[in-house]
Amino acid sequence: MLLDERPKTSRVDLYDRDEELNDILSNIDKPLIVVTGIRRIGKTSVINVALNEVGIPYVLIDCRSLRDNYGRSDLYRLISNALSSSLDKLIDILRRIRGISIMGNTVEVRWRGREQISLAELFDRLNEKRIVIALDEAQRLRGPLSGEVLNALAHAYDFDRNITFILTGSEVGLLYDFIGIEDPNSPLFGRYFHEVRIDRFTHDESIDFLRRGFKELNIEVPMSIIEEITNVFDGIPGWLVYAANAYIRGAGDLSMIREAAINEALNELERLIRVKANYSVVNARRTALVLRCIANGGNTWSKVVKCVEDFEGATVSPTSLSNVIRTLERLSIIRDYEFLDPMYREAAMRLSIPNY
């Protein structure tokens, strides 16, 4: 169903992504595919459908749950969970790998001790079979073990010809940083990857998507409602589905639906600020301030500088401010002093400035 709030797994439930799906499938022989797009754009659905159609075994590793300073146990637990989900397709290989135990339907990977297995060794053994390994929100792998992960990926890129890696990321700049496309010291520097970009729907596509979705559910919705949802949520599939389902559940007042979406986006921005405060309260406070300045019309460097300095009553280091803006761009929250998601813009206008 088009309006199912869960990630899609079948092409028939995925609206207007044939070009992106076919692009992935036609390049599945490449060693590395990178799929990018902002939050709620539908990357996970596209990957799920592609993996189900590719016709070869796959492992899907969901990196979203990794904490910033994840440890080896966190990483290997993530891999264990992914291998467990694909156990039926890989059991013939996994049962022969030193350092891996199969307990019922669960795969245990040993990361310490005499029987430990490294990521590079694991990839080498999985290479005995044609396989796709997908890392969803791969930028979350940045951190203490990123070098180990990148070295394993680079090793597999060079020597494991039966493995294709698919990396997805909604924080596109951070994903590029993780891969190291501009870092000569990165193990993956200089290696070719095929990129597939997932874009928002056009205005007409958004209307057609909503009309078809409501029709599937045999629900009559006035065109004025469909138009309003389209205008508010600017072609982002996740928000369109969110609004449509809220309407179906009886939230007929679109202003209430919009308000709920803004509050959800606000919670996400506040969570970002709290995480930053764990490392630097000054940076966290300034990030909140820059977000609010841009949301209130600061669409140039000089306007943001003036807004920040007027609020703080002091001159601001250009380097410090530039770093904040660059980070927000790498997080795919803004680009060229504009928000990529209209709900984030509205949320940022309400963002309180921490008084650290």
Coordinates of C-alpha atoms in Angstrom, one line a residue:
M1 CA 0.0 0.0 0.0
L2 CA 1.3 3.4 -1.0
L3 CA 0.3 5.0 2.3
D4 CA 1.8 2.2 4.5
E5 CA 3.9 4.0 7.1
R6 CA 6.4 1.2 7.2
P7 CA 9.3 1.0 4.7
K8 CA 8.2 -0.6 1.5
T9 CA 9.5 -4.0 0.4
S10 CA 7.7 -4.5 -2.9
R11 CA 7.9 -2.4 -6.1
V12 CA 4.1 -2.2 -6.4
D13 CA 4.0 -0.3 -3.1
L14 CA 6.7 2.1 -4.1
Y15 CA 5.6 5.2 -6.0
D16 CA 7.6 6.4 -9.0
R17 CA 11.0 5.1 -8.0
D18 CA 11.5 2.8 -11.1
E19 CA 14.4 4.9 -12.4
E20 CA 16.3 4.7 -9.1
L21 CA 15.6 1.0 -8.6
N22 CA 16.7 0.2 -12.1
D23 CA 19.8 2.3 -11.6
I24 CA 20.7 0.3 -8.6
L25 CA 19.9 -3.1 -10.2
S26 CA 21.8 -2.3 -13.4
N27 CA 24.9 -1.4 -11.4
I28 CA 24.8 -4.2 -8.9
D29 CA 27.9 -5.7 -10.3
K30 CA 29.9 -2.6 -9.2
P31 CA 31.8 -3.0 -5.9
L32 CA 30.3 0.1 -4.2
I33 CA 26.9 1.9 -4.7
V34 CA 26.0 4.9 -2.6
V35 CA 22.4 6.0 -2.2
T36 CA 21.8 9.5 -0.9
G37 CA 18.8 11.7 0.0
I38 CA 17.4 13.7 2.9
R39 CA 15.5 12.3 5.8
R40 CA 12.0 10.8 5.0
I41 CA 12.8 10.7 1.2
G42 CA 12.4 7.0 1.0
K43 CA 15.9 5.6 0.8
T44 CA 15.2 2.6 3.0
S45 CA 12.2 1.6 0.9
V46 CA 14.2 1.9 -2.3
I47 CA 17.0 -0.3 -0.8
N48 CA 14.5 -2.9 0.6
V49 CA 12.8 -3.3 -2.8
A50 CA 16.1 -3.4 -4.7
L51 CA 17.5 -6.1 -2.3
N52 CA 14.3 -8.2 -2.7
E53 CA 14.6 -7.9 -6.5
V54 CA 18.3 -8.5 -7.0
G55 CA 18.0 -12.3 -6.9
I56 CA 21.1 -12.9 -4.8
P57 CA 21.6 -13.2 -1.0
Y58 CA 22.0 -10.0 0.9
V59 CA 22.7 -8.7 4.4
L60 CA 21.1 -5.4 5.5
I61 CA 22.9 -3.7 8.4
D62 CA 20.8 -0.9 9.9
C63 CA 23.3 1.5 11.4
R64 CA 20.7 4.0 12.8
S65 CA 20.9 2.5 16.3
L66 CA 24.6 3.1 16.7
R67 CA 25.5 5.6 19.3
D68 CA 28.1 8.3 18.5
N69 CA 31.0 6.6 20.5
Y70 CA 30.0 3.1 19.7
G71 CA 32.3 0.3 20.7
R72 CA 33.3 -3.0 19.2
S73 CA 30.5 -4.9 21.0
D74 CA 27.9 -2.4 19.5
L75 CA 29.3 -2.9 16.0
Y76 CA 29.4 -6.7 16.2
R77 CA 26.0 -6.9 17.7
L78 CA 24.7 -4.9 14.8
I79 CA 26.4 -7.3 12.4
S80 CA 25.1 -10.3 14.3
N81 CA 21.5 -9.1 14.1
A82 CA 21.9 -8.5 10.3
L83 CA 23.4 -12.0 9.7
S84 CA 20.6 -13.5 11.8
S85 CA 18.0 -11.9 9.6
S86 CA 19.7 -13.4 6.5
L87 CA 20.5 -16.8 8.1
D88 CA 18.3 -18.8 5.8
K89 CA 20.3 -17.5 2.8
L90 CA 23.8 -17.8 4.3
I91 CA 23.7 -20.7 6.7
D92 CA 25.8 -22.9 4.4
I93 CA 28.7 -20.3 4.6
L94 CA 28.2 -19.1 8.2
R95 CA 28.3 -22.5 9.8
R96 CA 31.9 -23.0 8.4
I97 CA 33.3 -19.6 9.6
R98 CA 35.6 -19.6 12.6
G99 CA 34.4 -17.1 15.1
I100 CA 30.7 -17.5 14.2
S101 CA 28.2 -19.6 16.2
I102 CA 24.6 -20.4 15.2
M103 CA 22.3 -20.8 18.1
G104 CA 18.8 -21.6 16.8
N105 CA 17.9 -18.6 14.6
T106 CA 20.6 -16.3 16.0
V107 CA 24.1 -15.7 14.7
E108 CA 26.8 -14.9 17.3
V109 CA 30.0 -13.2 16.1
R110 CA 33.0 -13.4 18.3
W111 CA 35.0 -10.2 18.4
R112 CA 37.5 -11.0 21.2
G113 CA 39.6 -14.0 22.2
R114 CA 41.2 -16.9 20.4
E115 CA 38.2 -17.4 18.0
Q116 CA 37.7 -13.8 17.1
I117 CA 37.1 -12.8 13.6
S118 CA 37.8 -9.4 12.0
L119 CA 35.5 -7.5 9.6
A120 CA 38.0 -8.1 6.8
E121 CA 38.1 -11.8 7.5
L122 CA 34.3 -11.9 7.7
F123 CA 34.0 -10.3 4.3
D124 CA 36.6 -12.6 2.8
R125 CA 34.6 -15.6 4.0
L126 CA 31.3 -14.2 2.8
N127 CA 32.9 -13.7 -0.6
E128 CA 32.6 -17.4 -1.2
K129 CA 29.1 -16.6 -2.4
R130 CA 27.7 -13.8 -4.5
I131 CA 26.3 -11.4 -2.0
V132 CA 25.1 -7.8 -1.4
I133 CA 25.9 -6.1 1.9
A134 CA 23.9 -2.9 2.5
L135 CA 24.7 -0.4 5.2
D136 CA 21.7 1.8 5.9
E137 CA 22.7 5.3 7.3
A138 CA 26.3 4.3 7.0
Q139 CA 27.5 7.7 8.2
R140 CA 26.7 6.5 11.7
L141 CA 29.8 4.3 11.4
R142 CA 31.9 7.4 11.9
G143 CA 33.6 7.2 15.2
P144 CA 36.2 5.3 17.1
L145 CA 36.1 2.3 14.8
S146 CA 35.6 4.1 11.5
G147 CA 39.2 3.3 10.4
E148 CA 38.7 -0.4 11.0
V149 CA 35.5 -0.4 9.1
L150 CA 36.9 1.6 6.2
N151 CA 40.0 -0.6 6.0
A152 CA 37.7 -3.7 5.8
L153 CA 35.6 -2.1 3.1
A154 CA 38.7 -1.1 1.1
H155 CA 40.1 -4.6 1.5
A156 CA 36.8 -6.2 0.3
Y157 CA 36.6 -3.6 -2.6
D158 CA 40.0 -4.7 -3.9
F159 CA 39.9 -8.5 -3.2
D160 CA 36.3 -9.7 -2.6
R161 CA 34.9 -9.7 -6.2
N162 CA 31.7 -11.4 -5.2
I163 CA 30.6 -8.7 -2.7
T164 CA 28.7 -5.5 -3.7
F165 CA 28.4 -2.9 -0.9
I166 CA 25.5 -0.4 -0.8
L167 CA 25.9 2.5 1.5
T168 CA 22.9 4.9 2.2
G169 CA 22.9 8.2 4.0
S170 CA 20.6 11.0 4.8
E171 CA 23.3 13.1 6.3
V172 CA 25.0 13.3 3.0
G173 CA 28.0 15.4 3.9
L174 CA 28.8 13.1 6.8
L175 CA 28.5 10.1 4.6
Y176 CA 31.0 11.6 2.1
D177 CA 33.3 12.4 5.1
F178 CA 33.0 8.7 6.2
I179 CA 33.9 7.4 2.8
G180 CA 36.6 10.0 2.5
I181 CA 36.0 11.1 -1.1
E182 CA 38.2 14.2 -0.5
D183 CA 40.6 12.7 2.1
P184 CA 43.8 11.2 0.6
N185 CA 44.3 9.4 3.9
S186 CA 41.0 7.5 3.7
P187 CA 41.3 3.8 2.7
L188 CA 38.5 4.3 0.2
F189 CA 40.0 7.5 -1.3
G190 CA 40.1 7.4 -5.1
R191 CA 37.9 4.3 -5.5
Y192 CA 35.0 4.7 -7.8
F193 CA 31.5 4.4 -6.5
H194 CA 28.2 4.7 -8.3
E195 CA 25.8 7.2 -6.7
V196 CA 22.0 7.1 -6.8
R197 CA 20.3 10.2 -5.5
I198 CA 16.7 10.0 -4.2
D199 CA 14.9 13.3 -4.8
R200 CA 11.5 14.6 -3.5
F201 CA 8.4 14.3 -5.6
T202 CA 7.3 17.2 -7.8
H203 CA 4.1 19.0 -7.1
D204 CA 2.2 16.9 -9.7
E205 CA 3.7 13.6 -8.5
S206 CA 2.8 14.4 -4.9
I207 CA -0.8 15.0 -5.9
D208 CA -0.9 11.8 -7.9
F209 CA 0.7 9.8 -5.1
L210 CA -1.9 11.0 -2.5
R211 CA -4.8 10.4 -4.9
R212 CA -3.6 6.9 -5.6
G213 CA -2.9 6.2 -2.0
F214 CA -6.4 7.3 -0.8
K215 CA -8.0 5.4 -3.7
E216 CA -6.3 2.2 -2.7
L217 CA -8.0 2.5 0.7
N218 CA -11.3 3.5 -0.9
I219 CA -11.3 6.8 0.9
E220 CA -12.8 9.9 -0.8
V221 CA -10.7 13.0 -0.1
P222 CA -11.5 16.4 -1.5
M223 CA -8.9 17.7 -3.9
S224 CA -8.5 20.8 -1.8
I225 CA -7.2 18.6 1.0
I226 CA -4.8 16.8 -1.3
E227 CA -3.6 20.2 -2.7
E228 CA -3.1 21.6 0.8
I229 CA -1.1 18.5 2.0
T230 CA 1.1 18.8 -1.1
N231 CA 1.7 22.5 -0.6
V232 CA 2.7 22.1 3.1
F233 CA 5.0 19.1 2.8
D234 CA 6.8 19.9 -0.4
G235 CA 7.2 16.5 -2.0
I236 CA 8.8 14.7 0.8
P237 CA 7.2 11.2 0.8
G238 CA 7.6 10.5 4.5
W239 CA 5.8 13.7 5.4
L240 CA 3.1 13.1 2.7
V241 CA 2.4 9.6 4.2
Y242 CA 2.5 11.0 7.7
A243 CA -0.1 13.7 6.8
A244 CA -2.3 11.3 4.8
N245 CA -2.5 8.8 7.7
A246 CA -3.2 11.5 10.2
Y247 CA -6.1 12.7 8.0
I248 CA -7.4 9.1 7.7
R249 CA -7.3 8.6 11.5
G250 CA -9.6 11.6 11.8
A251 CA -7.4 14.6 12.2
G252 CA -9.4 16.6 9.6
D253 CA -7.9 19.9 10.6
L254 CA -4.7 20.1 8.5
S255 CA -3.3 22.9 10.7
M256 CA -3.2 20.3 13.5
I257 CA -1.5 17.8 11.3
R258 CA 1.1 20.4 10.3
E259 CA 1.6 21.3 13.9
A260 CA 2.2 17.7 14.9
A261 CA 4.8 17.4 12.1
I262 CA 6.5 20.6 13.2
N263 CA 6.7 19.3 16.8
E264 CA 8.2 16.0 15.6
A265 CA 10.9 18.0 13.6
L266 CA 11.4 20.2 16.6
N267 CA 12.1 17.2 18.8
E268 CA 14.7 16.0 16.3
L269 CA 16.5 19.4 16.3
E270 CA 16.4 19.6 20.1
R271 CA 17.9 16.1 20.2
L272 CA 20.7 17.3 17.9
I273 CA 21.4 20.3 20.2
R274 CA 21.5 18.0 23.3
V275 CA 24.0 15.7 21.6
K276 CA 26.2 18.7 20.7
A277 CA 26.0 20.0 24.2
N278 CA 27.7 16.7 25.4
Y279 CA 30.9 17.9 23.6
S280 CA 30.6 21.7 23.6
V281 CA 27.9 23.8 25.1
V282 CA 29.1 26.8 23.2
N283 CA 28.8 25.0 19.9
A284 CA 25.4 23.6 20.8
R285 CA 24.1 27.1 21.7
R286 CA 25.4 28.6 18.5
T287 CA 24.0 25.8 16.4
A288 CA 20.5 26.5 17.8
L289 CA 21.0 30.2 17.2
V290 CA 22.2 29.7 13.6
L291 CA 19.2 27.5 12.9
R292 CA 16.8 30.1 14.2
C293 CA 18.5 32.9 12.3
I294 CA 18.3 31.1 9.0
A295 CA 14.7 30.1 9.6
N296 CA 13.9 33.7 10.2
G297 CA 15.3 34.9 6.9
G298 CA 19.0 34.8 7.3
N299 CA 19.7 33.6 3.7
T300 CA 23.2 35.1 3.4
W301 CA 26.4 34.9 5.3
S302 CA 26.2 38.6 6.3
K303 CA 22.6 38.2 7.5
V304 CA 23.5 35.2 9.7
V305 CA 26.5 37.0 11.2
K306 CA 24.4 40.1 12.0
C307 CA 21.6 37.9 13.5
V308 CA 24.0 36.0 15.7
E309 CA 26.0 39.0 16.8
D310 CA 22.8 41.0 17.6
F311 CA 21.5 38.2 19.8
E312 CA 24.8 37.6 21.6
G313 CA 25.8 41.3 21.8
A314 CA 29.4 40.4 20.8
T315 CA 31.5 39.9 17.7
V316 CA 31.6 36.3 16.5
S317 CA 34.5 34.4 15.1
P318 CA 34.0 33.9 11.4
T319 CA 35.7 30.5 11.6
S320 CA 33.5 29.3 14.5
L321 CA 30.3 30.4 12.6
S322 CA 31.5 28.9 9.4
N323 CA 32.1 25.6 11.1
V324 CA 28.5 25.5 12.5
I325 CA 27.0 26.3 9.0
R326 CA 29.2 23.7 7.3
T327 CA 28.1 21.1 9.9
L328 CA 24.4 21.8 9.3
E329 CA 25.1 21.4 5.6
R330 CA 26.9 18.1 6.1
L331 CA 23.9 16.9 8.1
S332 CA 21.6 17.8 5.1
I333 CA 19.6 20.2 7.2
I334 CA 20.4 23.3 5.1
R335 CA 21.9 24.1 1.8
D336 CA 22.8 27.6 0.7
Y337 CA 21.1 29.1 3.8
E338 CA 17.8 27.3 3.0
F339 CA 16.2 24.4 4.8
L340 CA 15.9 21.2 2.8
D341 CA 12.8 20.2 4.7
P342 CA 10.0 22.8 5.3
M343 CA 9.1 21.2 8.7
Y344 CA 12.6 21.8 9.9
R345 CA 12.4 25.4 9.0
E346 CA 9.2 25.9 10.9
A347 CA 10.6 23.9 13.8
A348 CA 13.8 26.0 13.9
M349 CA 11.7 29.2 14.2
R350 CA 10.5 27.8 17.5
L351 CA 13.8 26.5 18.7
S352 CA 14.8 27.9 22.1
I353 CA 18.3 29.0 22.6
P354 CA 20.0 27.1 25.5
N355 CA 21.1 29.3 28.3
Y356 CA 24.4 27.4 29.2

